[in-house]
């Protein structure tokens, strides 16, 4: 799209955006309760 300037600017912008988005997603996983590890409950036989 922008030739060599697109490559020179696009790769660092993509890498920076990926790092930021990954950090935000990891934070969101901790804050929200949607991604909690499933803990299997032991069922006691009576």
Short mmCIF file of N, CA and C in Angstrom, two decimals:
data_model
loop_
_atom_site.label_atom_id
_atom_site.label_comp_id
_atom_site.label_asym_id
_atom_site.label_seq_id
_atom_site.Cartn_x
_atom_site.Cartn_y
_atom_site.Cartn_z
N UNK A 1 0.82 -1.18 0.00
CA UNK A 1 0.00 0.00 0.00
C UNK A 1 0.87 1.25 0.00
N UNK A 2 1.86 1.32 0.88
CA UNK A 2 2.73 2.49 0.92
C UNK A 2 4.18 2.13 0.59
N UNK A 3 4.39 0.96 0.02
CA UNK A 3 5.73 0.58 -0.38
C UNK A 3 6.67 0.36 0.79
N UNK A 4 7.88 0.83 0.64
CA UNK A 4 8.91 0.61 1.66
C UNK A 4 8.55 1.33 2.96
N UNK A 5 7.92 2.50 2.86
CA UNK A 5 7.53 3.22 4.07
C UNK A 5 6.45 2.46 4.84
N UNK A 6 5.60 1.79 4.12
CA UNK A 6 4.59 0.97 4.77
C UNK A 6 5.20 -0.18 5.55
N UNK A 7 6.26 -0.77 4.99
CA UNK A 7 6.95 -1.85 5.68
C UNK A 7 7.70 -1.30 6.88
N UNK A 8 8.41 -0.19 6.69
CA UNK A 8 9.20 0.38 7.78
C UNK A 8 8.33 0.87 8.94
N UNK A 9 7.16 1.35 8.65
CA UNK A 9 6.27 1.84 9.70
C UNK A 9 5.27 0.77 10.16
N UNK A 10 4.86 -0.08 9.25
CA UNK A 10 3.83 -1.07 9.57
C UNK A 10 4.26 -2.14 10.54
N UNK A 11 5.47 -2.65 10.38
CA UNK A 11 5.93 -3.73 11.26
C UNK A 11 6.08 -3.26 12.70
N UNK A 12 6.75 -2.15 12.97
CA UNK A 12 6.82 -1.70 14.37
C UNK A 12 5.46 -1.32 14.96
N UNK A 13 4.60 -0.73 14.17
CA UNK A 13 3.26 -0.37 14.67
C UNK A 13 2.48 -1.64 15.01
N UNK A 14 2.56 -2.65 14.15
CA UNK A 14 1.88 -3.91 14.41
C UNK A 14 2.42 -4.57 15.67
N UNK A 15 3.74 -4.61 15.82
CA UNK A 15 4.35 -5.25 16.99
C UNK A 15 3.96 -4.52 18.27
N UNK A 16 3.97 -3.21 18.23
CA UNK A 16 3.59 -2.43 19.42
C UNK A 16 2.12 -2.64 19.76
N UNK A 17 1.27 -2.63 18.76
CA UNK A 17 -0.16 -2.84 19.00
C UNK A 17 -0.41 -4.24 19.56
N UNK A 18 0.32 -5.22 19.05
CA UNK A 18 0.14 -6.59 19.55
C UNK A 18 0.52 -6.70 21.02
N UNK A 19 1.61 -6.06 21.42
CA UNK A 19 2.04 -6.09 22.82
C UNK A 19 1.00 -5.43 23.71
N UNK A 20 0.50 -4.28 23.29
CA UNK A 20 -0.49 -3.55 24.09
C UNK A 20 -1.78 -4.34 24.20
N UNK A 21 -2.26 -4.88 23.10
CA UNK A 21 -3.52 -5.63 23.11
C UNK A 21 -3.38 -6.90 23.93
N UNK A 22 -2.23 -7.58 23.83
CA UNK A 22 -2.00 -8.78 24.63
C UNK A 22 -2.00 -8.45 26.12
N UNK A 23 -1.37 -7.36 26.50
CA UNK A 23 -1.34 -6.96 27.91
C UNK A 23 -2.74 -6.61 28.41
N UNK A 24 -3.51 -5.92 27.59
CA UNK A 24 -4.89 -5.57 27.98
C UNK A 24 -5.73 -6.83 28.13
N UNK A 25 -5.56 -7.79 27.23
CA UNK A 25 -6.34 -9.01 27.30
C UNK A 25 -5.98 -9.83 28.54
N UNK A 26 -4.69 -9.90 28.87
CA UNK A 26 -4.28 -10.61 30.09
C UNK A 26 -4.86 -9.94 31.32
N UNK A 27 -4.86 -8.60 31.36
CA UNK A 27 -5.46 -7.87 32.47
C UNK A 27 -6.95 -8.16 32.55
N UNK A 28 -7.62 -8.15 31.42
CA UNK A 28 -9.06 -8.39 31.38
C UNK A 28 -9.40 -9.80 31.86
N UNK A 29 -8.57 -10.77 31.51
CA UNK A 29 -8.81 -12.14 31.97
C UNK A 29 -8.74 -12.23 33.48
N UNK A 30 -7.85 -11.46 34.09
CA UNK A 30 -7.71 -11.48 35.55
C UNK A 30 -8.89 -10.75 36.20
N UNK A 31 -9.27 -9.61 35.65
CA UNK A 31 -10.30 -8.76 36.26
C UNK A 31 -11.70 -9.36 36.09
N UNK A 32 -12.00 -9.82 34.90
CA UNK A 32 -13.33 -10.39 34.69
C UNK A 32 -13.34 -11.80 35.25
N UNK A 33 -14.48 -12.31 35.53
CA UNK A 33 -14.57 -13.67 36.05
C UNK A 33 -14.83 -14.69 34.97
N UNK A 34 -14.77 -14.28 33.73
CA UNK A 34 -15.16 -15.15 32.63
C UNK A 34 -14.12 -16.21 32.28
N UNK A 35 -12.88 -15.99 32.64
CA UNK A 35 -11.82 -16.89 32.22
C UNK A 35 -11.20 -17.65 33.39
N UNK A 36 -11.96 -17.81 34.48
CA UNK A 36 -11.45 -18.56 35.62
C UNK A 36 -11.24 -20.02 35.23
N UNK A 37 -10.21 -20.62 35.81
CA UNK A 37 -9.97 -22.04 35.56
C UNK A 37 -11.10 -22.84 36.17
N UNK A 38 -11.54 -23.82 35.43
CA UNK A 38 -12.60 -24.68 35.92
C UNK A 38 -12.05 -25.56 37.03
N UNK A 39 -12.67 -25.50 38.16
CA UNK A 39 -12.27 -26.34 39.28
C UNK A 39 -13.33 -27.42 39.43
N UNK A 40 -12.89 -28.66 39.29
CA UNK A 40 -13.84 -29.75 39.40
C UNK A 40 -14.18 -29.98 40.86
N UNK A 41 -15.45 -29.99 41.13
CA UNK A 41 -15.89 -30.22 42.49
C UNK A 41 -15.97 -31.72 42.74
N UNK A 42 -15.46 -32.12 43.88
CA UNK A 42 -15.54 -33.53 44.22
C UNK A 42 -16.93 -33.82 44.77
N UNK A 43 -17.52 -34.85 44.24
CA UNK A 43 -18.85 -35.23 44.68
C UNK A 43 -18.68 -36.37 45.67
N UNK A 44 -19.14 -36.14 46.88
CA UNK A 44 -19.03 -37.18 47.90
C UNK A 44 -20.25 -38.08 47.82
N UNK A 45 -19.97 -39.36 47.84
CA UNK A 45 -21.07 -40.33 47.78
C UNK A 45 -21.62 -40.53 49.18
N UNK A 46 -22.93 -40.53 49.29
CA UNK A 46 -23.55 -40.70 50.60
C UNK A 46 -24.35 -41.97 50.64
#
